[in-house]
Short mmCIF file of C-alpha atoms in Angstrom, two decimals:
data_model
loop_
_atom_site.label_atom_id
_atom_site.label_comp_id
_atom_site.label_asym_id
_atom_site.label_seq_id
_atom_site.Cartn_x
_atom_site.Cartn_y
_atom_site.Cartn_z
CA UNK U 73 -79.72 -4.79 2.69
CA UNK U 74 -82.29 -6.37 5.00
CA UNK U 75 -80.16 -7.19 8.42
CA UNK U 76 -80.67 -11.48 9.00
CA UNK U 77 -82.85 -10.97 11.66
CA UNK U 78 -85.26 -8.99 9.74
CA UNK U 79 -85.56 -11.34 7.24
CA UNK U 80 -89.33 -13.17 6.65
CA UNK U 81 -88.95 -17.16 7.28
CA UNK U 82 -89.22 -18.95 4.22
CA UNK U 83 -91.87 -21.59 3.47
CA UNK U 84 -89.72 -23.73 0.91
CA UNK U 85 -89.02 -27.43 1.37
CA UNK U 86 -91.73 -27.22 4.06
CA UNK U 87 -94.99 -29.69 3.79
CA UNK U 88 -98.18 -28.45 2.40
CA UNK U 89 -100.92 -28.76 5.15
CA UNK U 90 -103.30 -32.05 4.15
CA UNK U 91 -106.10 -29.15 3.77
CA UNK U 92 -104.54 -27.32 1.32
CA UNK U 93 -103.66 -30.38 -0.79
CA UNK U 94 -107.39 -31.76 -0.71
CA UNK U 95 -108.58 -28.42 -1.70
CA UNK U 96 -105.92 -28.00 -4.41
CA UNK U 97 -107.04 -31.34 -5.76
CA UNK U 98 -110.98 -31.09 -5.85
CA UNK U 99 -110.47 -27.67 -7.59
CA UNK U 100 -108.72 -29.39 -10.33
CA UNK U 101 -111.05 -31.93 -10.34
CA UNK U 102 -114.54 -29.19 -10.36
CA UNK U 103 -113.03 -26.91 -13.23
CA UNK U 104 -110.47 -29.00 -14.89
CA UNK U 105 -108.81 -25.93 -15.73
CA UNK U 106 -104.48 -25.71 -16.13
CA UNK U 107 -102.51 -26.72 -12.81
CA UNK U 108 -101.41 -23.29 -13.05
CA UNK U 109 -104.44 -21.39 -12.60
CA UNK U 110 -104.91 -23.50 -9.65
CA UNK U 111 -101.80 -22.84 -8.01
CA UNK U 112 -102.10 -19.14 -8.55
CA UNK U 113 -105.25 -19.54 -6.15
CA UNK U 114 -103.32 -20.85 -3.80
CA UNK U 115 -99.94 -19.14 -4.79
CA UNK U 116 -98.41 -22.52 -5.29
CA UNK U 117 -95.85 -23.51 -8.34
CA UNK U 118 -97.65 -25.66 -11.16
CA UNK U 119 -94.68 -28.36 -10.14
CA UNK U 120 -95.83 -28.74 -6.33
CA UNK U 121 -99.94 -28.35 -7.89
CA UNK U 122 -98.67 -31.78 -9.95
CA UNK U 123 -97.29 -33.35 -7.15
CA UNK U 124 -100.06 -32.40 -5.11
CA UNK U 125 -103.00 -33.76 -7.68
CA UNK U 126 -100.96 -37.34 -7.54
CA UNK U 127 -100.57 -37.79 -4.29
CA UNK U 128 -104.12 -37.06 -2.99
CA UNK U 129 -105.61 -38.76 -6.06
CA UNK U 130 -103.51 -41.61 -4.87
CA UNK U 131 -104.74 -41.80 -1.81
CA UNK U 132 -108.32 -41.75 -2.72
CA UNK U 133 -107.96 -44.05 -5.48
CA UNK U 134 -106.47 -47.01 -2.65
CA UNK U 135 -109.88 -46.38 -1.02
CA UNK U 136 -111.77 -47.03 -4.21
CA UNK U 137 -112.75 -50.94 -3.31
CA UNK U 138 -114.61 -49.77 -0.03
CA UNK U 139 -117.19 -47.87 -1.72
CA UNK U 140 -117.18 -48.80 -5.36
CA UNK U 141 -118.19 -52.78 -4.93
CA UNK U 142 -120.78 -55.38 -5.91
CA UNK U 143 -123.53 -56.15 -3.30
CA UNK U 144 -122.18 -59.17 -0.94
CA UNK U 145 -125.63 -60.50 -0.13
CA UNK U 146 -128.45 -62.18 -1.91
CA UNK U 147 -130.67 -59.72 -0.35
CA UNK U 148 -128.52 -57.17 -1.63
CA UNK U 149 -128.52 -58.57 -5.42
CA UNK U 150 -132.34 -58.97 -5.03
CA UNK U 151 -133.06 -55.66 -3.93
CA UNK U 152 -131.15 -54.22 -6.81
CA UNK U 153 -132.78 -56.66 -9.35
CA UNK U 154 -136.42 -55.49 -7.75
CA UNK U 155 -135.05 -51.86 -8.64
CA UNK U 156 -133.25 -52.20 -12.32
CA UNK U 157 -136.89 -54.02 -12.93
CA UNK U 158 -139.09 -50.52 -11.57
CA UNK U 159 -136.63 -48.76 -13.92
CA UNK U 160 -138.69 -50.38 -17.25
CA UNK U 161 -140.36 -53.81 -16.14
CA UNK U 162 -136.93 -55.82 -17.49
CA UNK U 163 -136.64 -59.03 -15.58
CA UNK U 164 -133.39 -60.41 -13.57
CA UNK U 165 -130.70 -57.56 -14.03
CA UNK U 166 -128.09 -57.03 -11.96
CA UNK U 167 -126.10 -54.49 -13.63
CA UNK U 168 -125.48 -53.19 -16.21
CA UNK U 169 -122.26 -52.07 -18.67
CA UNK U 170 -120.40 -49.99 -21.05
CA UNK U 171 -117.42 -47.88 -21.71
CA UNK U 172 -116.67 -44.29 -21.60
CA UNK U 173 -113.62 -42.32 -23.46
CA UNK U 174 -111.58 -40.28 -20.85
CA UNK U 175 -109.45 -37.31 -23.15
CA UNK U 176 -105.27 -37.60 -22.23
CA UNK U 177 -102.68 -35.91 -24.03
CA UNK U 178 -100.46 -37.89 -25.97
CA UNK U 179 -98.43 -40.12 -23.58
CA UNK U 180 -95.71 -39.82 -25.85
CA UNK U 181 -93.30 -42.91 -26.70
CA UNK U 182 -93.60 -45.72 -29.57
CA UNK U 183 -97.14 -46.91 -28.28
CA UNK U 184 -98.64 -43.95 -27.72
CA UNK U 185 -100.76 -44.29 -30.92
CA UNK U 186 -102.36 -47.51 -29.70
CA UNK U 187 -104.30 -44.48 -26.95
CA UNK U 188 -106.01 -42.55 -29.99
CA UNK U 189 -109.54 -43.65 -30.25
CA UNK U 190 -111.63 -44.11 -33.35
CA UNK U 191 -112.96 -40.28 -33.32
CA UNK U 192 -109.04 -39.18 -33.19
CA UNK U 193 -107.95 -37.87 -30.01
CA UNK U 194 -105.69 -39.71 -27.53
CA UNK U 195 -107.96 -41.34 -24.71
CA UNK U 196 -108.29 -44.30 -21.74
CA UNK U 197 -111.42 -46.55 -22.45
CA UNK U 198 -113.01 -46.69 -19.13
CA UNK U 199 -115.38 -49.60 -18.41
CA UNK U 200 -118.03 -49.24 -16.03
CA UNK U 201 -120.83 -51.57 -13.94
CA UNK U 202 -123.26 -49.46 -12.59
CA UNK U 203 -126.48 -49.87 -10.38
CA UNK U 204 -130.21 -48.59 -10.82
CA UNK U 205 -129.28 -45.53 -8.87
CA UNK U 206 -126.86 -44.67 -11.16
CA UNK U 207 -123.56 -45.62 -8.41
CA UNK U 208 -120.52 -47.71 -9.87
CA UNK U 209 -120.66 -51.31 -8.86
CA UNK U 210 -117.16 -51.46 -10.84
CA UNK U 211 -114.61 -49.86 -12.43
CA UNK U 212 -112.18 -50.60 -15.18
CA UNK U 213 -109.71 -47.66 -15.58
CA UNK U 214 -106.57 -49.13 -17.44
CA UNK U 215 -106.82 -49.99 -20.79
CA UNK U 216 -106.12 -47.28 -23.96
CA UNK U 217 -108.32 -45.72 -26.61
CA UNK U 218 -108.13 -47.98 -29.24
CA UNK U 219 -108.95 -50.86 -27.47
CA UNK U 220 -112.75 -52.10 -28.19
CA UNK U 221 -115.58 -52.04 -25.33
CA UNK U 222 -116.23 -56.27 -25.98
CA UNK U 223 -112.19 -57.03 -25.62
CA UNK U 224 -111.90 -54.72 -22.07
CA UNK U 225 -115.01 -56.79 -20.53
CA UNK U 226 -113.46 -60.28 -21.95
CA UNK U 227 -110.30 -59.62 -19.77
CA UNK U 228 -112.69 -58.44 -16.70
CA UNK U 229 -113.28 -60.54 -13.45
CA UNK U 230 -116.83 -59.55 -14.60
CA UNK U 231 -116.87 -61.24 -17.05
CA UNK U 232 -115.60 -64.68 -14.47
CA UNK U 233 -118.06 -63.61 -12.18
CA UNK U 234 -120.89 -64.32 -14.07
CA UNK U 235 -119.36 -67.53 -16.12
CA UNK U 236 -118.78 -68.98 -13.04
CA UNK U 237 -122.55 -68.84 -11.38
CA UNK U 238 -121.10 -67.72 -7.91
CA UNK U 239 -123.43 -65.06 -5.92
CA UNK U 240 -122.41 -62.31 -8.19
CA UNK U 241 -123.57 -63.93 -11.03
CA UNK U 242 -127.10 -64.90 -9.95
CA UNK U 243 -128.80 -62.37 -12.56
CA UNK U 244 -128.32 -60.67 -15.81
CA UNK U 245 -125.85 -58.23 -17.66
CA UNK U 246 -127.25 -55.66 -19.87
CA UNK U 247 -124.95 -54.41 -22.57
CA UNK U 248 -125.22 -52.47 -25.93
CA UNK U 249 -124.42 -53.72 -28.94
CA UNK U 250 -120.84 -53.40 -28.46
CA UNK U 251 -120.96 -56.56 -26.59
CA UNK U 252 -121.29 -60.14 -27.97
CA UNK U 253 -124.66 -61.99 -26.83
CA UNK U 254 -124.08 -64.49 -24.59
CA UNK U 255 -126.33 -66.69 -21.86
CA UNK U 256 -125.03 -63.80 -19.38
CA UNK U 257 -124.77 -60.48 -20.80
CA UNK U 258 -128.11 -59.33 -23.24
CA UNK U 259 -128.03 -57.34 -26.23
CA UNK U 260 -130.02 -55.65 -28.12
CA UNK U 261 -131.37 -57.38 -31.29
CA UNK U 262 -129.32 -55.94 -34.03
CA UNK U 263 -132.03 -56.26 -36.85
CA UNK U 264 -135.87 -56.63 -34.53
CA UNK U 265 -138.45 -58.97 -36.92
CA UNK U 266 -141.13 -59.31 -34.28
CA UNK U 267 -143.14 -57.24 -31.96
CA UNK U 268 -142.09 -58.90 -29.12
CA UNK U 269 -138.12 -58.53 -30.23
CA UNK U 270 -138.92 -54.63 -30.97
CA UNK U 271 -140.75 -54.40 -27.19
CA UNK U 272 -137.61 -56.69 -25.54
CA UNK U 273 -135.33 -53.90 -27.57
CA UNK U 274 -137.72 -50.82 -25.90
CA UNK U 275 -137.41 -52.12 -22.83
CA UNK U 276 -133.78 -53.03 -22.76
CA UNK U 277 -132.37 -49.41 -24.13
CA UNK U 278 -134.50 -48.11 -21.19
CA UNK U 279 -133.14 -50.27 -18.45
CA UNK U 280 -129.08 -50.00 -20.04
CA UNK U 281 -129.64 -46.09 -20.12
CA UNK U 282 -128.60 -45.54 -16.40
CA UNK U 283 -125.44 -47.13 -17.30
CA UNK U 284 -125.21 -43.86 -19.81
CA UNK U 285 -126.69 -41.63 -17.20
CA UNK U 286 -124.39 -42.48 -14.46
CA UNK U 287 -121.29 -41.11 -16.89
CA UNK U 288 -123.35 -37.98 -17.78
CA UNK U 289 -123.52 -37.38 -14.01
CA UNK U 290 -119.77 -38.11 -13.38
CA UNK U 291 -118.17 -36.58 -16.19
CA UNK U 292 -120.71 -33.15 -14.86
CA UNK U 293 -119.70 -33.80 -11.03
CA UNK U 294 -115.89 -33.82 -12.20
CA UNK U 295 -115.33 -31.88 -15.44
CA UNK U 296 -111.71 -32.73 -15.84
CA UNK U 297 -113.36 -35.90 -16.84
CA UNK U 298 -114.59 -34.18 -19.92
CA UNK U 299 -112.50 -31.87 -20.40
CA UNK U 300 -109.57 -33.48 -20.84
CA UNK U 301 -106.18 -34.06 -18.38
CA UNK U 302 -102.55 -33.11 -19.21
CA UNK U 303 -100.82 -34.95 -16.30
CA UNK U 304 -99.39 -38.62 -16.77
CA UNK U 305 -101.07 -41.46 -17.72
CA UNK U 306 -100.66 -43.30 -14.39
CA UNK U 307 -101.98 -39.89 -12.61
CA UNK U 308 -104.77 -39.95 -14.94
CA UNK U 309 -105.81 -43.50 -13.74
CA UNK U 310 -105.67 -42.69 -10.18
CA UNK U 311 -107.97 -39.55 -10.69
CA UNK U 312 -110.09 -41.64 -12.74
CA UNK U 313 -111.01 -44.30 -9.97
CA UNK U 314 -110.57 -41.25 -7.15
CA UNK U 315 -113.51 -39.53 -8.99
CA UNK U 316 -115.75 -42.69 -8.93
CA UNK U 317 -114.61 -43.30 -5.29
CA UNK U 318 -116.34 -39.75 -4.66
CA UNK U 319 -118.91 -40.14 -6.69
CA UNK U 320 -120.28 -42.81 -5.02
CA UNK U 321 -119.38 -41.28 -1.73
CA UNK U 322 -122.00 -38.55 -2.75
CA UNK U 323 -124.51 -40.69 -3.73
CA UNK U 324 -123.99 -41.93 -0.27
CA UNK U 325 -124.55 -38.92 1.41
CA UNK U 326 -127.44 -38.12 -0.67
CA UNK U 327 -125.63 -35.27 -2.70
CA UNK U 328 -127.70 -35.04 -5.55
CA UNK U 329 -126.93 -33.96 -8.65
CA UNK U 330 -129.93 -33.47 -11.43
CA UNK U 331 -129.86 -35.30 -14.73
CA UNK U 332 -129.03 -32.69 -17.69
CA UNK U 333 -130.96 -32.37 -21.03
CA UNK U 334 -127.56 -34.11 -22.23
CA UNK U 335 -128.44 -37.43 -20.43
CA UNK U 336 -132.00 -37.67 -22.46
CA UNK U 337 -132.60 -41.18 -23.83
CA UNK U 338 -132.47 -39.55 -27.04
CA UNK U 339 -129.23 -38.29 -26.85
CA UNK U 340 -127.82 -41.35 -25.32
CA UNK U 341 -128.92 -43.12 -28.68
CA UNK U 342 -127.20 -40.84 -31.02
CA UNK U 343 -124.43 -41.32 -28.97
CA UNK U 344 -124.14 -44.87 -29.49
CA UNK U 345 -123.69 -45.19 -32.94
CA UNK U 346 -119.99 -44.59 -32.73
CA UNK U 347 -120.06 -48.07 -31.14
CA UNK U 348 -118.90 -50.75 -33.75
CA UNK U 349 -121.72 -53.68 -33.57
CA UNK U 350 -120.54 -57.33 -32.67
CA UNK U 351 -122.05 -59.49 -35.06
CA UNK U 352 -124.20 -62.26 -34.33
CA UNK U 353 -124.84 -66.19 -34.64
CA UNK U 354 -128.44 -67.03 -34.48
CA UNK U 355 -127.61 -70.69 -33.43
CA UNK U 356 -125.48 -69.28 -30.60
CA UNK U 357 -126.07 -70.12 -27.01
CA UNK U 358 -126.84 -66.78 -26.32
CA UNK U 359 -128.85 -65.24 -29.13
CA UNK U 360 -131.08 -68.65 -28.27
CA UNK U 361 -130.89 -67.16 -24.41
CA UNK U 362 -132.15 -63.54 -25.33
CA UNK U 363 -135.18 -65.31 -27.67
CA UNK U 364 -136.40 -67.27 -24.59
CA UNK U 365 -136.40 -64.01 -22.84
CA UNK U 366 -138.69 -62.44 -25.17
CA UNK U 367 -140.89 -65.58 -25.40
CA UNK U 368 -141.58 -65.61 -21.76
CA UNK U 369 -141.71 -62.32 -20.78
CA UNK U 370 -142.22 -59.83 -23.60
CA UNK U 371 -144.86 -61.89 -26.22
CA UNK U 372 -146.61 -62.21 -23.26
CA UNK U 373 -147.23 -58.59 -22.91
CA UNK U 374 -148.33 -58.21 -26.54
CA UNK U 375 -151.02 -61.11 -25.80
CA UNK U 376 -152.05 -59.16 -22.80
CA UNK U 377 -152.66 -56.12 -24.74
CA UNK U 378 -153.88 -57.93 -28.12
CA UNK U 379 -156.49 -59.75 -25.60
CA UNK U 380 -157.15 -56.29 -24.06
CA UNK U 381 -157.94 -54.36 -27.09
CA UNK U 382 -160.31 -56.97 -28.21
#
């Protein structure tokens, strides 16, 4: 036997160093691999790799409303209008929406079912606002898979926002056809019978797909987006908002990451047609909206080009 005052000091009970914790967690957020395999690196137990995740996911996620946020000036909102209209010549957007499906395990219980999505695997419906260069205005993080895109962004302060006229709502919402058409948030037209609907649809799908490449970014920045997460379903919402908190930190600091051949307008399309359609009411306020849109801006551009082929 080893005489006492041989023995090595022992490191259990003590606190893991804050550098070692923020390394442990943006290694588990990079590779989404087991907690395991990332405590082996550091030759910590998968328990204390849990703990660790929560905590500093936590932490980030409190942080979330300084840099994920809506501009607070109406040279702010006009400067991102003036942008979201150099992305395809759409007029008066602010932002634009949709919803992503985050992979969980099962959270277990009676109401875990209500979390499995419509292509079968357990899942939080994530709703996003985004900005022309592809940042999160907002973030949505708490609702399960089941629930549909156009009942997540009823419930939203967005939603209030722009109902309400107040500085945030001094533009347009672009939204697929998840979304019902309103005199705030624009479709696209579910069944075009004009030129200038088909050019308003063009033109729409091009200015909404940032929303689409702005999650093909994330989900690439943080793979244990995609990938799937086996911790808890509240740890999973922390790491959720953390990883937009970073991801707009990056963007920030003018980390740029590359769109992929995955975030191609044509595969953003395909994608789409999971999404269930909300049907329309041509006497509605806002199907009446979206028409006066086209009649002012886009039937204008097919007289300009009729009158320029003559």
């Amino acid at each position: 036997m080893l005489e006492p005052h041989l023995k090595k000091p022992s490191n259990k009970g003590l606190p893991f160093a804050p550098e070692i914790m923020i390394l442990v967690t943006l290694r588990y957020y990079a590779t989404g691999s087991f907690q395991k395999l990332d405590g082996d690196v550091m030759n910590i137990c998968q328990q204390s790799v849990s703990r660790i995740i929560t905590t500093v996911s936590n932490s980030i996620a409190l942080q979330m409303k300084m840099f994920v946020k809506f501009p607070s000036t109406v040279e702010d909102i006009n400067q991102v209008k003036q942008k979201f209209f150099e992305v395809a010549q759409f007029p008066g957007v602010i932002r634009c929406i949709d919803c992503t499906h985050i992979k969980i395990r099962s959270p277990g219980g009676m109401s875990s079912e209500v979390y499995r999505n419509r292509k079968g695997f357990f899942s939080i419906n994530v709703q996003a606002v985004t900005r022309p260069n592809l940042e999160f205005f907002d973030l949505v993080a708490r609702w399960p898979g089941s629930t549909h895109d156009s009942f997540i962004y009823n419930s939203s302060s967005v939603k209030q926002s722009l109902n309400i006229g107040d500085l945030q709502g001094q533009g347009m919402l672009l939204g697929d056809s998840g979304y019902a058409v309103s005199s705030v948030c624009l479709t696209p037209f579910l069944s075009p019978n004009s030129i200038g609907q088909e050019m308003y649809n063009n033109y729409h799908i091009k200015t909404w797909n940032t929303v689409e490449r702005t999650f093909g970014i994330w989900k690439r920045r943080f793979p244990c987006l995609q990938m799937g997460m086996g911790v808890k379903k509240e740890t999973v919402v922390a790491v959720i908002c953390a990883c937009a908190t970073l991801h707009n930190i990056s963007k920030m600091l003018d980390d740029v990451m590359m769109p992929s051949t995955d975030d191609t307008d044509d595969n953003i399309l395909i994608s789409n047609i999971d999404n269930v359609p909300v049907q329309e009411n041509p006497n509605s306020n806002g199907f009446l909206v979206r028409q006066s849109v086209v009649n002012r801006f886009f039937y204008c551009i097919v007289l300009y080009f009729n009158c320029f082929i003559l």
